[in-house]
Amino acid sequence: MENGSAELEVPLLNESDSPRAETDPESQLEVPSDLGDDTPRNGGVLNDEPVFESLDYDPIFNIVSEKSTKSKQARRVYGYTGVTLAKWSITILIGVSVGLVACIIESSQEYLVTRKKNFTQRNISHGLVGTFLGFSSFSISLVLVASCLVLFWAPAAAGGGVTLVMAYLNGTDIPDFFRLRTLVSKIIGSICSISSGLLLGQEGPMVHIGAAIASLLTWMHGTFPNPKKVQSSSDSRSCCNNLRPKAFPFDFHNDKDRREFITAGTAAGLAAAFGAPIGGVLYSLEEASSFWSRKVMWRSLICCTFATMVLALINWWEFSTSLPGSMSFRGLQPVFIVRDLPFFVITSALTGILGAFVNTTHGWLDKLRPRSTHKLLRILEACVVAFISVTLMFVLPLHFGQCLPVPDEKTSSGTMDKDYWFKYTCPDENPNTGVAYYNDLATLFFSLPRQSMQELYQLSGQTKVDFTIQSLGIHSISVLIMFILAYGIATPGGIFMPAMLVGASFGAFIGRVLEAMFPSGNIQPGLHALVGTASMLGGVFRASISLVVIMVEGTGGIDFILPIIVGIVVSNWVAHHVHHAGAYESDLERLGGVYFLQTEPPHQLLAMSASDLMSYNVICFHEIVSVAEVVEVLRSTRHNGFPVLRHSQLDNSSGGGKFVGLILRQQLLLLLEQRAFMEVDSTILSNPRAPKFSPCDKQLSKEMQFLDHAMRVYHHYHYPHRRYLSSRPEALNDLDVDEIMQAISSTNTKPDTPVEGDIRTVSDTPKKVLALDLRPFMNRAPITVRRECSAQRVYHIFRTLGLRHLCVTDSHNRVIGIITRKDIAMAQKQAYVSKSRKSFQH
Ligand code: ATP
């Protein structure tokens, strides 16, 4: 250990040379006060706070990959490698799998809800209390299953998951988010929580499920040995001997390719949930993904089409209707007349305010909710919310529900199952007249949200009263309460469907009120329910085009496009004045450890340059570096990227050098893990002329190719969370660093005989040091900027290329600073804080 400790940090410039952040006294607010100092921030120091690391969307160009790419190109058959075919096959497979999972969730949920409804109807005549207890204990058991799965087995499965999918696609690596156990928990948990009576939907979970399926399917190609077994090799010279991936014909394990598939999976998830393939693609473009291209659009469209097609096929097979998804409403009776538009503006504005109110109250409640470390409290919270929801469902219809005659099939929409109408405590069917009765409020509460929305959209004027004003008012208030309470508990479940139900119910209520106020206005509450749904989505999520398309696809035509657009535009505008951001953006702001780069940089960055954002005293390595130094640096910092320098005569005295590449922590960890050491003359470490790198000159060794491939797939394979650990000190414990250090001390006294072509052998000088040769693996083409580069430009470079590290160099190509994604995100945050402080002062 002592060997390397002396060379721990490689300062590039003397302290006096380091440029300091220039803080303009005139613009104190613009230039963030904590940017530009030379102390490493988050990630540089060792503490126990969870740190989400960034993804590398910028590919690594190194000697090994360049050579192997060239040899792959040479192996083309008629100019075709088969990669495109493999990619499309995986895309179709993702679509089909997402469609199947959507079908499983949909039918299980329908089965459980219908069972609960039938149980209530059968037993209610024997005693209300007994039925209530039976119903609530079943609901609570379902919630217990869902929350225990989340809290004890797969914490990443909590909630809807859309926010974290957005964070991932923006460049933040979320540990365990796409693991098989998370996927399984999400599927089972969603079925349980949605069927329990909690007001949650499957649309958000379907987005996460689609993304997780896509991520898992990209791993199918090739197998990899367990690195733990490799570690057991005690021979420090058996570099890569155990590392034998069986096959990796197609390499989709890099972050960039996975991002494409995950974007397509995300779109397919939403498409399957709503039965809206184009809406799914647009949603992915507008909300979920941060990087988009024509290729991604095609991939998403094909994926969505297959997902929806599978769902339609199964529905046709089982129910003889090919309407897929939970948002497929056809044959709506109300007719849109342009004259109604002013009324729609009123509905949209009021519903938009309600949507923004949901976001505000969620923010308040979030502060009061128990933290996920208090697992029992979180479970208790979920059960209490479920109990409150069930109590509201049972008690309110008793007191406020109206007994109405079940509509005649001829007069009713005809699209709804007769079983939809729920008798509850209403009188039995009159044997003389044959008229059966239903409790309107109980019907709304006990049915699937999709069924209730279908009926609410059918409300077409005074001639037919399926739900009274009082019931609609009480239903909308109570579902709003149930929605706010359930939004944020520790079970899987999304907020799309709840928002839609609240909007539909509230819209129908406003429609009925307007109808009562303007009896001759021919107002159709069904259309107000539709506008209310669109407006609630606009108010809560602030999306626009994708919502319009989802609604249009759901309602089966463009007849209602104008009211829907009015609803979304007005609600977005009104909601913005009540709460500054949509649900996902607000969640991203609250999430600790997630650094989200918005599409456009804040204006405040205009007055700043790269030197205001960068960290100084960058820790670098030389091309050939002693193992002791690497171990020491990895132990004492959490940085994930290190510039690689080449000795030059000029910098020899200060230990600096020219910037020639960038090496990642995960690459260094794998080199250590695989004992890819070489023994070199200790003088080489400080020699201006490093020995020539021979193995790459003629033929690239297989071991190196495997090692390079392993570095790329490292964190995606056997230990998907490994990367998360990689910047933690514990990761080094796995490597058995003590053994490495023993090897180092024994090497110092051991003479060695060089073996030709062995990557460990560089020279045969008698005094040896164990070292790593970073040259074959380092990224030889990392992007750099000069310190004068505008901060906005730096932001755009990060945002458009999906960068993780950006080195700042001087005119001699020497590293003077480093900027990471987190530095940019911190600057963005500071800018927004200063902006809100300013507007507050005004
Ligand atoms: P990430 O965790 O996002 O994958 P990282 O761990 O390499 O990347 P950060 O955690 O963003 O980097 O780094 C925290 C701070 O340390 C930042 O301010 C960054 O500028 C600084 N930093 C990063 N790498 C180095 C380095 N090699 N030497 C000195 N400072 C660094």
Short mmCIF file of C-alpha atoms and ligand atoms in Angstrom, two decimals, residues 39-44 51-55 613-620 638-643 723 727 804-805 818-823, ligand 1:
data_model
loop_
_atom_site.label_atom_id
_atom_site.label_comp_id
_atom_site.label_asym_id
_atom_site.label_seq_id
_atom_site.Cartn_x
_atom_site.Cartn_y
_atom_site.Cartn_z
CA THR A 39 -12.74 20.79 -3.37
CA PRO A 40 -14.29 17.68 -4.84
CA ARG A 41 -18.01 17.70 -4.31
CA ASN A 42 -20.49 14.88 -4.07
CA GLY A 43 -18.80 11.72 -5.21
CA GLY A 44 -15.33 12.89 -4.46
CA VAL A 51 -25.32 8.46 -5.04
CA PHE A 52 -26.92 7.59 -8.36
CA GLU A 53 -24.23 7.37 -10.94
CA SER A 54 -24.48 8.51 -14.51
CA LEU A 55 -24.73 6.46 -17.66
CA LEU A 613 -18.46 24.66 -13.74
CA MET A 614 -15.34 22.52 -13.57
CA SER A 615 -13.58 20.90 -10.64
CA TYR A 616 -9.89 21.63 -10.21
CA ASN A 617 -7.05 19.38 -9.02
CA VAL A 618 -8.22 16.57 -11.24
CA ILE A 619 -7.06 13.12 -10.23
CA CYS A 620 -5.42 11.56 -13.27
CA ARG A 638 -15.67 7.88 -5.58
CA HIS A 639 -14.88 9.45 -8.91
CA ASN A 640 -15.89 7.36 -11.88
CA GLY A 641 -13.71 8.88 -14.55
CA PHE A 642 -10.01 9.63 -14.61
CA PRO A 643 -8.13 11.43 -17.37
CA ARG A 723 -21.94 -0.55 -10.84
CA SER A 727 -17.96 3.81 -6.56
CA ARG A 804 -20.83 11.64 -18.30
CA HIS A 805 -17.42 13.36 -18.09
CA ILE A 818 -13.20 18.15 -15.20
CA ILE A 819 -16.93 18.65 -15.55
CA THR A 820 -19.42 15.85 -14.87
CA ARG A 821 -23.14 15.50 -15.46
CA LYS A 822 -23.69 16.21 -11.82
CA ASP A 823 -21.77 19.48 -12.05
P1 ATP B 1 -21.01 9.77 -11.91
O1 ATP B 1 -21.10 9.44 -10.45
O2 ATP B 1 -22.04 10.77 -12.29
O3 ATP B 1 -21.03 8.59 -12.75
P2 ATP B 1 -18.35 10.65 -11.30
O4 ATP B 1 -18.46 9.86 -10.04
O5 ATP B 1 -17.15 10.43 -12.12
O6 ATP B 1 -19.62 10.49 -12.20
P3 ATP B 1 -19.27 12.89 -9.96
O7 ATP B 1 -19.84 12.00 -8.93
O8 ATP B 1 -20.20 13.74 -10.75
O9 ATP B 1 -18.36 12.12 -10.96
O10 ATP B 1 -18.14 13.80 -9.32
C1 ATP B 1 -18.34 14.54 -8.16
C2 ATP B 1 -17.40 15.72 -8.21
O11 ATP B 1 -16.07 15.29 -8.38
C3 ATP B 1 -17.74 16.64 -9.37
O12 ATP B 1 -17.72 17.96 -8.92
C4 ATP B 1 -16.64 16.38 -10.36
O13 ATP B 1 -16.29 17.53 -11.09
C5 ATP B 1 -15.48 15.92 -9.49
N1 ATP B 1 -14.63 14.95 -10.17
C6 ATP B 1 -15.03 13.96 -10.98
N2 ATP B 1 -13.98 13.24 -11.40
C7 ATP B 1 -12.89 13.79 -10.87
C8 ATP B 1 -11.49 13.53 -10.93
N3 ATP B 1 -11.02 12.52 -11.65
N4 ATP B 1 -10.67 14.32 -10.23
C9 ATP B 1 -11.14 15.34 -9.50
N5 ATP B 1 -12.43 15.65 -9.40
C10 ATP B 1 -13.31 14.91 -10.07
#
